[in-house]
mmCIF file with all atom_site columns, C-alpha atoms in Angstrom:
data_model
loop_
_atom_site.group_PDB
_atom_site.id
_atom_site.type_symbol
_atom_site.label_atom_id
_atom_site.label_alt_id
_atom_site.label_comp_id
_atom_site.label_asym_id
_atom_site.label_entity_id
_atom_site.label_seq_id
_atom_site.pdbx_PDB_ins_code
_atom_site.Cartn_x
_atom_site.Cartn_y
_atom_site.Cartn_z
_atom_site.occupancy
_atom_site.B_iso_or_equiv
_atom_site.pdbx_formal_charge
_atom_site.auth_seq_id
_atom_site.auth_comp_id
_atom_site.auth_asym_id
_atom_site.auth_atom_id
_atom_site.pdbx_PDB_model_num
ATOM 1   C CA . ASN A 1 1   ? -0.034  0.130  -0.020  1.00 58.00 ? 1   ASN A CA 1
ATOM 2   C CA . ALA A 1 2   ? 2.592   3.041  -1.420  1.00 70.00 ? 2   ALA A CA 1
ATOM 3   C CA . GLY A 1 3   ? -0.225  5.529  -0.826  1.00 93.00 ? 3   GLY A CA 1
ATOM 4   C CA . VAL A 1 4   ? 1.609   8.648  -2.430  1.00 96.00 ? 4   VAL A CA 1
ATOM 5   C CA . THR A 1 5   ? 4.927   8.251  -3.494  1.00 96.00 ? 5   THR A CA 1
ATOM 6   C CA . GLN A 1 6   ? 7.559   11.281 -5.028  1.00 97.00 ? 6   GLN A CA 1
ATOM 7   C CA . THR A 1 7   ? 10.613  10.744 -6.408  1.00 97.00 ? 7   THR A CA 1
ATOM 8   C CA . PRO A 1 8   ? 13.330  11.874 -6.316  1.00 97.00 ? 8   PRO A CA 1
ATOM 9   C CA . LYS A 1 9   ? 14.358  12.251 -2.064  1.00 96.00 ? 9   LYS A CA 1
ATOM 10  C CA . PHE A 1 10  ? 16.866  14.542 -2.274  1.00 97.00 ? 10  PHE A CA 1
ATOM 11  C CA . GLN A 1 11  ? 18.479  16.207 -4.798  1.00 97.00 ? 11  GLN A CA 1
ATOM 12  C CA . VAL A 1 12  ? 21.018  19.249 -5.198  1.00 97.00 ? 12  VAL A CA 1
ATOM 13  C CA . LEU A 1 13  ? 20.770  21.884 -8.154  1.00 97.00 ? 13  LEU A CA 1
ATOM 14  C CA . LYS A 1 14  ? 23.025  24.423 -9.282  1.00 97.00 ? 14  LYS A CA 1
ATOM 15  C CA . THR A 1 15  ? 21.710  28.022 -10.100 1.00 98.00 ? 15  THR A CA 1
ATOM 16  C CA . GLY A 1 16  ? 19.414  28.117 -13.257 1.00 97.00 ? 16  GLY A CA 1
ATOM 17  C CA . GLN A 1 17  ? 19.117  24.632 -13.741 1.00 97.00 ? 17  GLN A CA 1
ATOM 18  C CA . SER A 1 18  ? 15.930  22.936 -13.748 1.00 97.00 ? 18  SER A CA 1
ATOM 19  C CA . MET A 1 19  ? 14.077  19.969 -13.072 1.00 97.00 ? 19  MET A CA 1
ATOM 20  C CA . THR A 1 20  ? 10.884  18.296 -12.362 1.00 98.00 ? 20  THR A CA 1
ATOM 21  C CA . LEU A 1 21  ? 9.527   16.601 -8.918  1.00 98.00 ? 21  LEU A CA 1
ATOM 22  C CA . GLN A 1 22  ? 7.162   13.601 -9.530  1.00 98.00 ? 22  GLN A CA 1
ATOM 23  C CA . CYS A 1 23  ? 4.483   12.719 -7.606  1.00 98.00 ? 23  CYS A CA 1
ATOM 24  C CA . ALA A 1 24  ? 1.612   9.543  -8.079  1.00 97.00 ? 24  ALA A CA 1
ATOM 25  C CA . GLN A 1 25  ? -1.031  8.269  -5.805  1.00 96.00 ? 25  GLN A CA 1
ATOM 26  C CA . ASP A 1 26  ? -2.562  4.842  -5.783  1.00 94.00 ? 26  ASP A CA 1
ATOM 27  C CA . MET A 1 27  ? -5.378  5.832  -3.588  1.00 92.00 ? 27  MET A CA 1
ATOM 28  C CA . ASN A 1 28  ? -7.852  6.408  -6.368  1.00 92.00 ? 28  ASN A CA 1
ATOM 29  C CA . HIS A 1 29  ? -8.215  10.686 -4.884  1.00 92.00 ? 29  HIS A CA 1
ATOM 30  C CA . ASN A 1 30  ? -9.169  13.175 -6.813  1.00 91.00 ? 30  ASN A CA 1
ATOM 31  C CA . SER A 1 31  ? -7.315  16.338 -5.782  1.00 91.00 ? 31  SER A CA 1
ATOM 32  C CA . MET A 1 32  ? -3.372  16.931 -5.284  1.00 94.00 ? 32  MET A CA 1
ATOM 33  C CA . TYR A 1 33  ? -1.169  19.310 -3.989  1.00 95.00 ? 33  TYR A CA 1
ATOM 34  C CA . TRP A 1 34  ? 2.281   20.390 -3.519  1.00 97.00 ? 34  TRP A CA 1
ATOM 35  C CA . TYR A 1 35  ? 3.496   21.569 -0.683  1.00 96.00 ? 35  TYR A CA 1
ATOM 36  C CA . ARG A 1 36  ? 6.699   22.964 0.749   1.00 97.00 ? 36  ARG A CA 1
ATOM 37  C CA . GLN A 1 37  ? 8.277   23.244 3.690   1.00 96.00 ? 37  GLN A CA 1
ATOM 38  C CA . ASP A 1 38  ? 10.791  26.125 5.991   1.00 94.00 ? 38  ASP A CA 1
ATOM 39  C CA . PRO A 1 39  ? 11.922  26.479 8.968   1.00 86.00 ? 39  PRO A CA 1
ATOM 40  C CA . GLY A 1 40  ? 9.894   28.669 10.742  1.00 80.00 ? 40  GLY A CA 1
ATOM 41  C CA . MET A 1 41  ? 7.408   28.971 7.863   1.00 82.00 ? 41  MET A CA 1
ATOM 42  C CA . GLY A 1 42  ? 5.676   25.758 8.127   1.00 86.00 ? 42  GLY A CA 1
ATOM 43  C CA . LEU A 1 43  ? 3.921   23.581 5.478   1.00 93.00 ? 43  LEU A CA 1
ATOM 44  C CA . ARG A 1 44  ? 3.027   26.354 1.992   1.00 94.00 ? 44  ARG A CA 1
ATOM 45  C CA . LEU A 1 45  ? 0.612   25.724 -0.630  1.00 93.00 ? 45  LEU A CA 1
ATOM 46  C CA . ILE A 1 46  ? 2.647   25.703 -4.435  1.00 96.00 ? 46  ILE A CA 1
ATOM 47  C CA . TYR A 1 47  ? -0.061  24.848 -6.822  1.00 96.00 ? 47  TYR A CA 1
ATOM 48  C CA . TYR A 1 48  ? -2.796  22.523 -6.381  1.00 93.00 ? 48  TYR A CA 1
ATOM 49  C CA . SER A 1 49  ? -5.589  20.983 -8.337  1.00 93.00 ? 49  SER A CA 1
ATOM 50  C CA . ALA A 1 50  ? -8.729  19.943 -7.666  1.00 88.00 ? 50  ALA A CA 1
ATOM 51  C CA . SER A 1 51  ? -9.526  17.228 -10.085 1.00 87.00 ? 51  SER A CA 1
ATOM 52  C CA . GLU A 1 52  ? -8.135  15.699 -13.126 1.00 89.00 ? 52  GLU A CA 1
ATOM 53  C CA . GLY A 1 53  ? -7.671  18.434 -15.508 1.00 89.00 ? 53  GLY A CA 1
ATOM 54  C CA . THR A 1 54  ? -7.551  21.531 -13.772 1.00 92.00 ? 54  THR A CA 1
ATOM 55  C CA . THR A 1 55  ? -4.810  23.347 -11.571 1.00 95.00 ? 55  THR A CA 1
ATOM 56  C CA . ASP A 1 56  ? -4.440  26.260 -9.058  1.00 93.00 ? 56  ASP A CA 1
ATOM 57  C CA . LYS A 1 57  ? -2.103  28.505 -7.946  1.00 94.00 ? 57  LYS A CA 1
ATOM 58  C CA . GLY A 1 58  ? -1.576  28.556 -4.219  1.00 91.00 ? 58  GLY A CA 1
ATOM 59  C CA . GLU A 1 59  ? 0.149   30.467 -2.023  1.00 90.00 ? 59  GLU A CA 1
ATOM 60  C CA . VAL A 1 60  ? 3.410   30.723 -3.294  1.00 95.00 ? 60  VAL A CA 1
ATOM 61  C CA . PRO A 1 61  ? 3.676   29.818 -6.695  1.00 96.00 ? 61  PRO A CA 1
ATOM 62  C CA . ASN A 1 62  ? 6.279   31.785 -8.190  1.00 96.00 ? 62  ASN A CA 1
ATOM 63  C CA . GLY A 1 63  ? 8.766   30.015 -9.848  1.00 96.00 ? 63  GLY A CA 1
ATOM 64  C CA . TYR A 1 64  ? 6.884   27.172 -10.256 1.00 98.00 ? 64  TYR A CA 1
ATOM 65  C CA . ASN A 1 65  ? 4.870   25.402 -12.811 1.00 97.00 ? 65  ASN A CA 1
ATOM 66  C CA . VAL A 1 66  ? 2.982   22.245 -12.645 1.00 98.00 ? 66  VAL A CA 1
ATOM 67  C CA . SER A 1 67  ? 1.076   19.313 -14.273 1.00 97.00 ? 67  SER A CA 1
ATOM 68  C CA . ARG A 1 68  ? -1.784  17.199 -13.473 1.00 96.00 ? 68  ARG A CA 1
ATOM 69  C CA . LEU A 1 69  ? -0.683  14.284 -16.046 1.00 89.00 ? 69  LEU A CA 1
ATOM 70  C CA . ASN A 1 70  ? -3.605  11.895 -15.296 1.00 95.00 ? 70  ASN A CA 1
ATOM 71  C CA . LYS A 1 71  ? -5.036  11.049 -11.805 1.00 95.00 ? 71  LYS A CA 1
ATOM 72  C CA . ARG A 1 72  ? -2.336  9.693  -10.794 1.00 96.00 ? 72  ARG A CA 1
ATOM 73  C CA . GLU A 1 73  ? 0.038   12.223 -11.378 1.00 97.00 ? 73  GLU A CA 1
ATOM 74  C CA . PHE A 1 74  ? 0.968   15.683 -10.611 1.00 98.00 ? 74  PHE A CA 1
ATOM 75  C CA . SER A 1 75  ? 4.384   16.744 -11.215 1.00 98.00 ? 75  SER A CA 1
ATOM 76  C CA . LEU A 1 76  ? 6.155   20.126 -9.825  1.00 98.00 ? 76  LEU A CA 1
ATOM 77  C CA . ARG A 1 77  ? 8.594   21.820 -11.985 1.00 98.00 ? 77  ARG A CA 1
ATOM 78  C CA . LEU A 1 78  ? 11.235  24.664 -11.501 1.00 97.00 ? 78  LEU A CA 1
ATOM 79  C CA . GLU A 1 79  ? 12.112  26.033 -14.566 1.00 93.00 ? 79  GLU A CA 1
ATOM 80  C CA . SER A 1 80  ? 15.041  28.013 -12.872 1.00 96.00 ? 80  SER A CA 1
ATOM 81  C CA . ALA A 1 81  ? 16.104  26.587 -9.856  1.00 96.00 ? 81  ALA A CA 1
ATOM 82  C CA . ALA A 1 82  ? 17.118  29.806 -7.636  1.00 97.00 ? 82  ALA A CA 1
ATOM 83  C CA . PRO A 1 83  ? 18.906  29.102 -3.670  1.00 97.00 ? 83  PRO A CA 1
ATOM 84  C CA . SER A 1 84  ? 15.205  31.171 -2.386  1.00 96.00 ? 84  SER A CA 1
ATOM 85  C CA . GLN A 1 85  ? 13.680  27.596 -3.552  1.00 97.00 ? 85  GLN A CA 1
ATOM 86  C CA . THR A 1 86  ? 15.984  25.416 -1.218  1.00 97.00 ? 86  THR A CA 1
ATOM 87  C CA . SER A 1 87  ? 12.903  23.754 0.820   1.00 97.00 ? 87  SER A CA 1
ATOM 88  C CA . VAL A 1 88  ? 11.748  19.943 1.430   1.00 97.00 ? 88  VAL A CA 1
ATOM 89  C CA . TYR A 1 89  ? 8.807   19.722 -0.697  1.00 98.00 ? 89  TYR A CA 1
ATOM 90  C CA . PHE A 1 90  ? 5.899   17.128 0.074   1.00 98.00 ? 90  PHE A CA 1
ATOM 91  C CA . CYS A 1 91  ? 3.134   15.708 -2.580  1.00 97.00 ? 91  CYS A CA 1
ATOM 92  C CA . ALA A 1 92  ? -0.244  15.056 -0.552  1.00 95.00 ? 92  ALA A CA 1
ATOM 93  C CA . SER A 1 93  ? -3.526  13.649 -2.132  1.00 94.00 ? 93  SER A CA 1
ATOM 94  C CA . ARG A 1 94  ? -7.397  13.907 -0.872  1.00 89.00 ? 94  ARG A CA 1
ATOM 95  C CA . GLU A 1 95  ? -10.513 11.789 -2.151  1.00 80.00 ? 95  GLU A CA 1
ATOM 96  C CA . GLY A 1 96  ? -11.899 14.982 -2.633  1.00 69.00 ? 96  GLY A CA 1
ATOM 97  C CA . GLN A 1 97  ? -12.731 19.004 -0.639  1.00 62.00 ? 97  GLN A CA 1
ATOM 98  C CA . GLY A 1 98  ? -15.271 17.322 1.077   1.00 64.00 ? 98  GLY A CA 1
ATOM 99  C CA . LEU A 1 99  ? -16.103 16.845 5.068   1.00 61.00 ? 99  LEU A CA 1
ATOM 100 C CA . GLY A 1 100 ? -14.353 14.038 6.118   1.00 63.00 ? 100 GLY A CA 1
ATOM 101 C CA . ASN A 1 101 ? -11.489 13.758 3.193   1.00 76.00 ? 101 ASN A CA 1
ATOM 102 C CA . THR A 1 102 ? -8.454  13.335 4.953   1.00 83.00 ? 102 THR A CA 1
ATOM 103 C CA . ILE A 1 103 ? -4.977  14.370 2.926   1.00 88.00 ? 103 ILE A CA 1
ATOM 104 C CA . TYR A 1 104 ? -2.241  12.130 2.763   1.00 92.00 ? 104 TYR A CA 1
ATOM 105 C CA . PHE A 1 105 ? 1.259   13.792 2.644   1.00 95.00 ? 105 PHE A CA 1
ATOM 106 C CA . GLY A 1 106 ? 4.599   11.496 1.064   1.00 96.00 ? 106 GLY A CA 1
ATOM 107 C CA . GLU A 1 107 ? 7.896   11.292 2.480   1.00 95.00 ? 107 GLU A CA 1
ATOM 108 C CA . GLY A 1 108 ? 8.967   14.272 1.192   1.00 96.00 ? 108 GLY A CA 1
ATOM 109 C CA . SER A 1 109 ? 11.973  15.911 -1.673  1.00 97.00 ? 109 SER A CA 1
ATOM 110 C CA . TRP A 1 110 ? 14.652  17.336 0.480   1.00 97.00 ? 110 TRP A CA 1
ATOM 111 C CA . LEU A 1 111 ? 16.169  20.014 -2.588  1.00 97.00 ? 111 LEU A CA 1
ATOM 112 C CA . THR A 1 112 ? 19.325  22.071 -2.416  1.00 97.00 ? 112 THR A CA 1
ATOM 113 C CA . VAL A 1 113 ? 20.081  24.323 -4.943  1.00 97.00 ? 113 VAL A CA 1
ATOM 114 C CA . VAL A 1 114 ? 23.584  26.452 -4.977  1.00 97.00 ? 114 VAL A CA 1
ATOM 115 C CA . GLU B 2 1   ? -7.241  36.795 5.801   1.00 80.00 ? 1   GLU B CA 1
ATOM 116 C CA . ASP B 2 2   ? -6.743  33.576 6.966   1.00 84.00 ? 2   ASP B CA 1
ATOM 117 C CA . GLN B 2 3   ? -4.266  32.571 10.149  1.00 90.00 ? 3   GLN B CA 1
ATOM 118 C CA . VAL B 2 4   ? -2.895  29.425 12.510  1.00 95.00 ? 4   VAL B CA 1
ATOM 119 C CA . THR B 2 5   ? -1.079  29.905 14.904  1.00 96.00 ? 5   THR B CA 1
ATOM 120 C CA . GLN B 2 6   ? 0.739   26.991 16.944  1.00 97.00 ? 6   GLN B CA 1
ATOM 121 C CA . SER B 2 7   ? 2.367   27.376 20.669  1.00 97.00 ? 7   SER B CA 1
ATOM 122 C CA . PRO B 2 8   ? 4.784   26.967 22.136  1.00 97.00 ? 8   PRO B CA 1
ATOM 123 C CA . GLU B 2 9   ? 7.272   26.506 19.388  1.00 95.00 ? 9   GLU B CA 1
ATOM 124 C CA . ALA B 2 10  ? 8.899   24.284 21.487  1.00 96.00 ? 10  ALA B CA 1
ATOM 125 C CA . LEU B 2 11  ? 7.734   21.931 24.109  1.00 97.00 ? 11  LEU B CA 1
ATOM 126 C CA . ARG B 2 12  ? 10.345  19.709 26.283  1.00 98.00 ? 12  ARG B CA 1
ATOM 127 C CA . LEU B 2 13  ? 8.087   17.107 28.647  1.00 97.00 ? 13  LEU B CA 1
ATOM 128 C CA . GLN B 2 14  ? 9.716   14.200 30.945  1.00 97.00 ? 14  GLN B CA 1
ATOM 129 C CA . GLU B 2 15  ? 8.101   11.317 30.629  1.00 97.00 ? 15  GLU B CA 1
ATOM 130 C CA . GLY B 2 16  ? 4.377   10.440 32.562  1.00 97.00 ? 16  GLY B CA 1
ATOM 131 C CA . GLU B 2 17  ? 4.341   14.799 31.992  1.00 97.00 ? 17  GLU B CA 1
ATOM 132 C CA . SER B 2 18  ? 1.126   15.685 30.860  1.00 97.00 ? 18  SER B CA 1
ATOM 133 C CA . SER B 2 19  ? 0.042   18.877 28.713  1.00 98.00 ? 19  SER B CA 1
ATOM 134 C CA . SER B 2 20  ? -1.069  20.951 26.038  1.00 98.00 ? 20  SER B CA 1
ATOM 135 C CA . LEU B 2 21  ? -0.320  22.069 22.522  1.00 98.00 ? 21  LEU B CA 1
ATOM 136 C CA . ASN B 2 22  ? -2.308  25.266 21.654  1.00 98.00 ? 22  ASN B CA 1
ATOM 137 C CA . CYS B 2 23  ? -3.698  25.738 17.780  1.00 98.00 ? 23  CYS B CA 1
ATOM 138 C CA . SER B 2 24  ? -5.056  29.479 17.625  1.00 98.00 ? 24  SER B CA 1
ATOM 139 C CA . TYR B 2 25  ? -7.343  30.147 14.458  1.00 96.00 ? 25  TYR B CA 1
ATOM 140 C CA . THR B 2 26  ? -8.956  32.814 12.519  1.00 93.00 ? 26  THR B CA 1
ATOM 141 C CA . VAL B 2 27  ? -10.649 31.605 9.489   1.00 88.00 ? 27  VAL B CA 1
ATOM 142 C CA . SER B 2 28  ? -13.555 32.716 6.865   1.00 83.00 ? 28  SER B CA 1
ATOM 143 C CA . GLY B 2 29  ? -15.685 29.944 8.420   1.00 85.00 ? 29  GLY B CA 1
ATOM 144 C CA . LEU B 2 30  ? -14.480 26.923 9.543   1.00 87.00 ? 30  LEU B CA 1
ATOM 145 C CA . ARG B 2 31  ? -14.927 23.275 7.143   1.00 86.00 ? 31  ARG B CA 1
ATOM 146 C CA . GLY B 2 32  ? -12.479 21.652 9.026   1.00 90.00 ? 32  GLY B CA 1
ATOM 147 C CA . LEU B 2 33  ? -9.480  21.852 11.439  1.00 94.00 ? 33  LEU B CA 1
ATOM 148 C CA . PHE B 2 34  ? -6.959  18.931 11.080  1.00 94.00 ? 34  PHE B CA 1
ATOM 149 C CA . TRP B 2 35  ? -3.862  17.444 13.621  1.00 97.00 ? 35  TRP B CA 1
ATOM 150 C CA . TYR B 2 36  ? -0.569  15.580 12.154  1.00 96.00 ? 36  TYR B CA 1
ATOM 151 C CA . ARG B 2 37  ? 2.288   14.166 13.690  1.00 97.00 ? 37  ARG B CA 1
ATOM 152 C CA . GLN B 2 38  ? 5.680   14.746 11.793  1.00 96.00 ? 38  GLN B CA 1
ATOM 153 C CA . ASP B 2 39  ? 8.938   12.615 12.875  1.00 96.00 ? 39  ASP B CA 1
ATOM 154 C CA . PRO B 2 40  ? 12.026  14.121 11.287  1.00 93.00 ? 40  PRO B CA 1
ATOM 155 C CA . GLY B 2 41  ? 12.549  13.042 7.490   1.00 91.00 ? 41  GLY B CA 1
ATOM 156 C CA . LYS B 2 42  ? 9.228   11.982 7.076   1.00 94.00 ? 42  LYS B CA 1
ATOM 157 C CA . GLY B 2 43  ? 6.109   13.417 5.607   1.00 95.00 ? 43  GLY B CA 1
ATOM 158 C CA . PRO B 2 44  ? 3.187   14.598 8.464   1.00 95.00 ? 44  PRO B CA 1
ATOM 159 C CA . GLU B 2 45  ? 0.942   11.454 9.104   1.00 95.00 ? 45  GLU B CA 1
ATOM 160 C CA . PHE B 2 46  ? -2.552  12.455 10.389  1.00 93.00 ? 46  PHE B CA 1
ATOM 161 C CA . LEU B 2 47  ? -4.337  12.347 13.175  1.00 95.00 ? 47  LEU B CA 1
ATOM 162 C CA . PHE B 2 48  ? -7.609  14.084 13.779  1.00 92.00 ? 48  PHE B CA 1
ATOM 163 C CA . THR B 2 49  ? -10.239 16.273 12.173  1.00 92.00 ? 49  THR B CA 1
ATOM 164 C CA . LEU B 2 50  ? -12.645 18.263 13.983  1.00 94.00 ? 50  LEU B CA 1
ATOM 165 C CA . TYR B 2 51  ? -15.629 20.503 12.813  1.00 91.00 ? 51  TYR B CA 1
ATOM 166 C CA . SER B 2 52  ? -17.502 22.271 15.446  1.00 91.00 ? 52  SER B CA 1
ATOM 167 C CA . ALA B 2 53  ? -16.909 23.536 18.554  1.00 94.00 ? 53  ALA B CA 1
ATOM 168 C CA . GLY B 2 54  ? -16.904 21.308 21.856  1.00 96.00 ? 54  GLY B CA 1
ATOM 169 C CA . GLU B 2 55  ? -15.863 18.120 19.787  1.00 96.00 ? 55  GLU B CA 1
ATOM 170 C CA . GLU B 2 56  ? -13.458 15.838 21.087  1.00 97.00 ? 56  GLU B CA 1
ATOM 171 C CA . LYS B 2 57  ? -11.256 12.907 19.145  1.00 96.00 ? 57  LYS B CA 1
ATOM 172 C CA . GLU B 2 58  ? -8.929  10.983 20.830  1.00 96.00 ? 58  GLU B CA 1
ATOM 173 C CA . LYS B 2 59  ? -6.196  8.187  20.192  1.00 94.00 ? 59  LYS B CA 1
ATOM 174 C CA . GLU B 2 60  ? -4.450  6.438  22.997  1.00 94.00 ? 60  GLU B CA 1
ATOM 175 C CA . ARG B 2 61  ? -2.459  9.097  24.191  1.00 96.00 ? 61  ARG B CA 1
ATOM 176 C CA . LEU B 2 62  ? -3.847  11.981 22.927  1.00 97.00 ? 62  LEU B CA 1
ATOM 177 C CA . LYS B 2 63  ? -7.145  13.994 22.637  1.00 98.00 ? 63  LYS B CA 1
ATOM 178 C CA . ALA B 2 64  ? -8.187  17.245 20.550  1.00 98.00 ? 64  ALA B CA 1
ATOM 179 C CA . THR B 2 65  ? -10.822 19.670 21.297  1.00 98.00 ? 65  THR B CA 1
ATOM 180 C CA . LEU B 2 66  ? -12.075 22.745 19.553  1.00 97.00 ? 66  LEU B CA 1
ATOM 181 C CA . THR B 2 67  ? -13.731 25.760 20.796  1.00 95.00 ? 67  THR B CA 1
ATOM 182 C CA . LYS B 2 68  ? -14.911 28.589 18.043  1.00 92.00 ? 68  LYS B CA 1
ATOM 183 C CA . LYS B 2 69  ? -10.838 30.710 18.071  1.00 94.00 ? 69  LYS B CA 1
ATOM 184 C CA . GLU B 2 70  ? -8.850  27.529 19.361  1.00 97.00 ? 70  GLU B CA 1
ATOM 185 C CA . SER B 2 71  ? -7.681  24.153 19.249  1.00 98.00 ? 71  SER B CA 1
ATOM 186 C CA . PHE B 2 72  ? -5.529  21.861 22.235  1.00 98.00 ? 72  PHE B CA 1
ATOM 187 C CA . LEU B 2 73  ? -3.753  18.447 21.483  1.00 98.00 ? 73  LEU B CA 1
ATOM 188 C CA . HIS B 2 74  ? -3.683  17.283 25.294  1.00 98.00 ? 74  HIS B CA 1
ATOM 189 C CA . ILE B 2 75  ? -0.895  14.571 26.054  1.00 97.00 ? 75  ILE B CA 1
ATOM 190 C CA . THR B 2 76  ? -1.439  12.775 28.814  1.00 97.00 ? 76  THR B CA 1
ATOM 191 C CA . ALA B 2 77  ? 1.378   10.788 30.518  1.00 97.00 ? 77  ALA B CA 1
ATOM 192 C CA . PRO B 2 78  ? 3.671   11.303 27.364  1.00 97.00 ? 78  PRO B CA 1
ATOM 193 C CA . LYS B 2 79  ? 6.366   8.325  25.860  1.00 97.00 ? 79  LYS B CA 1
ATOM 194 C CA . PRO B 2 80  ? 9.627   9.371  24.441  1.00 97.00 ? 80  PRO B CA 1
ATOM 195 C CA . GLU B 2 81  ? 7.685   7.967  21.480  1.00 97.00 ? 81  GLU B CA 1
ATOM 196 C CA . ASP B 2 82  ? 5.830   10.345 20.931  1.00 97.00 ? 82  ASP B CA 1
ATOM 197 C CA . SER B 2 83  ? 8.221   12.921 20.603  1.00 98.00 ? 83  SER B CA 1
ATOM 198 C CA . ALA B 2 84  ? 7.299   14.405 16.741  1.00 97.00 ? 84  ALA B CA 1
ATOM 199 C CA . THR B 2 85  ? 6.399   17.775 15.666  1.00 97.00 ? 85  THR B CA 1
ATOM 200 C CA . TYR B 2 86  ? 2.643   18.312 15.856  1.00 98.00 ? 86  TYR B CA 1
ATOM 201 C CA . LEU B 2 87  ? 0.708   20.370 13.153  1.00 97.00 ? 87  LEU B CA 1
ATOM 202 C CA . CYS B 2 88  ? -2.466  22.102 13.121  1.00 97.00 ? 88  CYS B CA 1
ATOM 203 C CA . ALA B 2 89  ? -4.659  23.806 9.831   1.00 94.00 ? 89  ALA B CA 1
ATOM 204 C CA . VAL B 2 90  ? -7.376  24.446 9.012   1.00 92.00 ? 90  VAL B CA 1
ATOM 205 C CA . GLN B 2 91  ? -9.701  24.174 5.578   1.00 88.00 ? 91  GLN B CA 1
ATOM 206 C CA . ALA B 2 92  ? -12.153 27.377 5.275   1.00 81.00 ? 92  ALA B CA 1
ATOM 207 C CA . ARG B 2 93  ? -15.483 26.946 3.808   1.00 74.00 ? 93  ARG B CA 1
ATOM 208 C CA . LYS B 2 94  ? -14.848 29.734 1.105   1.00 68.00 ? 94  LYS B CA 1
ATOM 209 C CA . GLY B 2 95  ? -14.199 28.774 -2.044  1.00 62.00 ? 95  GLY B CA 1
ATOM 210 C CA . ASN B 2 96  ? -14.338 24.625 -0.753  1.00 57.00 ? 96  ASN B CA 1
ATOM 211 C CA . THR B 2 97  ? -10.880 24.296 -2.720  1.00 64.00 ? 97  THR B CA 1
ATOM 212 C CA . GLY B 2 98  ? -9.972  21.523 -0.386  1.00 69.00 ? 98  GLY B CA 1
ATOM 213 C CA . LYS B 2 99  ? -6.801  23.646 0.443   1.00 79.00 ? 99  LYS B CA 1
ATOM 214 C CA . LEU B 2 100 ? -5.455  23.665 3.981   1.00 86.00 ? 100 LEU B CA 1
ATOM 215 C CA . ILE B 2 101 ? -3.608  26.499 5.745   1.00 90.00 ? 101 ILE B CA 1
ATOM 216 C CA . PHE B 2 102 ? -1.047  24.887 8.239   1.00 93.00 ? 102 PHE B CA 1
ATOM 217 C CA . GLY B 2 103 ? 0.706   26.676 11.151  1.00 95.00 ? 103 GLY B CA 1
ATOM 218 C CA . GLN B 2 104 ? 3.981   26.441 11.890  1.00 94.00 ? 104 GLN B CA 1
ATOM 219 C CA . GLY B 2 105 ? 4.072   23.134 14.383  1.00 95.00 ? 105 GLY B CA 1
ATOM 220 C CA . THR B 2 106 ? 4.918   22.682 17.781  1.00 97.00 ? 106 THR B CA 1
ATOM 221 C CA . THR B 2 107 ? 7.721   20.438 18.402  1.00 96.00 ? 107 THR B CA 1
ATOM 222 C CA . LEU B 2 108 ? 7.783   18.024 21.189  1.00 98.00 ? 108 LEU B CA 1
ATOM 223 C CA . GLN B 2 109 ? 10.513  16.011 22.982  1.00 98.00 ? 109 GLN B CA 1
ATOM 224 C CA . VAL B 2 110 ? 9.569   13.774 25.848  1.00 98.00 ? 110 VAL B CA 1
ATOM 225 C CA . LYS B 2 111 ? 12.841  12.706 27.423  1.00 97.00 ? 111 LYS B CA 1
ATOM 226 C CA . PRO B 2 112 ? 12.417  8.906  29.557  1.00 95.00 ? 112 PRO B CA 1
#
């Protein structure tokens, strides 16, 4: 029972490089999210996809793009990485926005931009 | 603006010493309040969802309560394995997007 799977677990990038964080869930959930977690800042929403075929900006979308490839997969792309994007990234999924729907998180992706 | 504030930032307890963690929130219509546990190097793990003032939920040594302005996570007779960061989050009714707004977390250390 994998739940939410993120790859890679760790990545070091040079400033200006691009990369894509991959996320897949096997719970047949409709909604998927990307959060970043920084010391003292808590978890902040980058982008989300309420359902397959839709994506919307969250609290801190600048410098990122997303793709909801299908119902299972939701990727996060950094086009030109900056040191300010050094963070831990979490993908999450949820059956829907209704009451009682728990949000489940992946194990995280540690990204360092030098 | 919807906001969640947790206190204290860090808490050290001796094994068996009960205490409470606080989560204060301001939100335009509360749809749900969530508690998560996060271990170092791991993703947040769901603990509880509370929906309305007066509601309480329990799981082992943890009990979560909710009022109109705050939630408490009570830890009774904690053990070292309860050491973790506890996160509080709210979902607002506005927009109905399912987005959660998180507090900064309380890091709990329980010493044997």
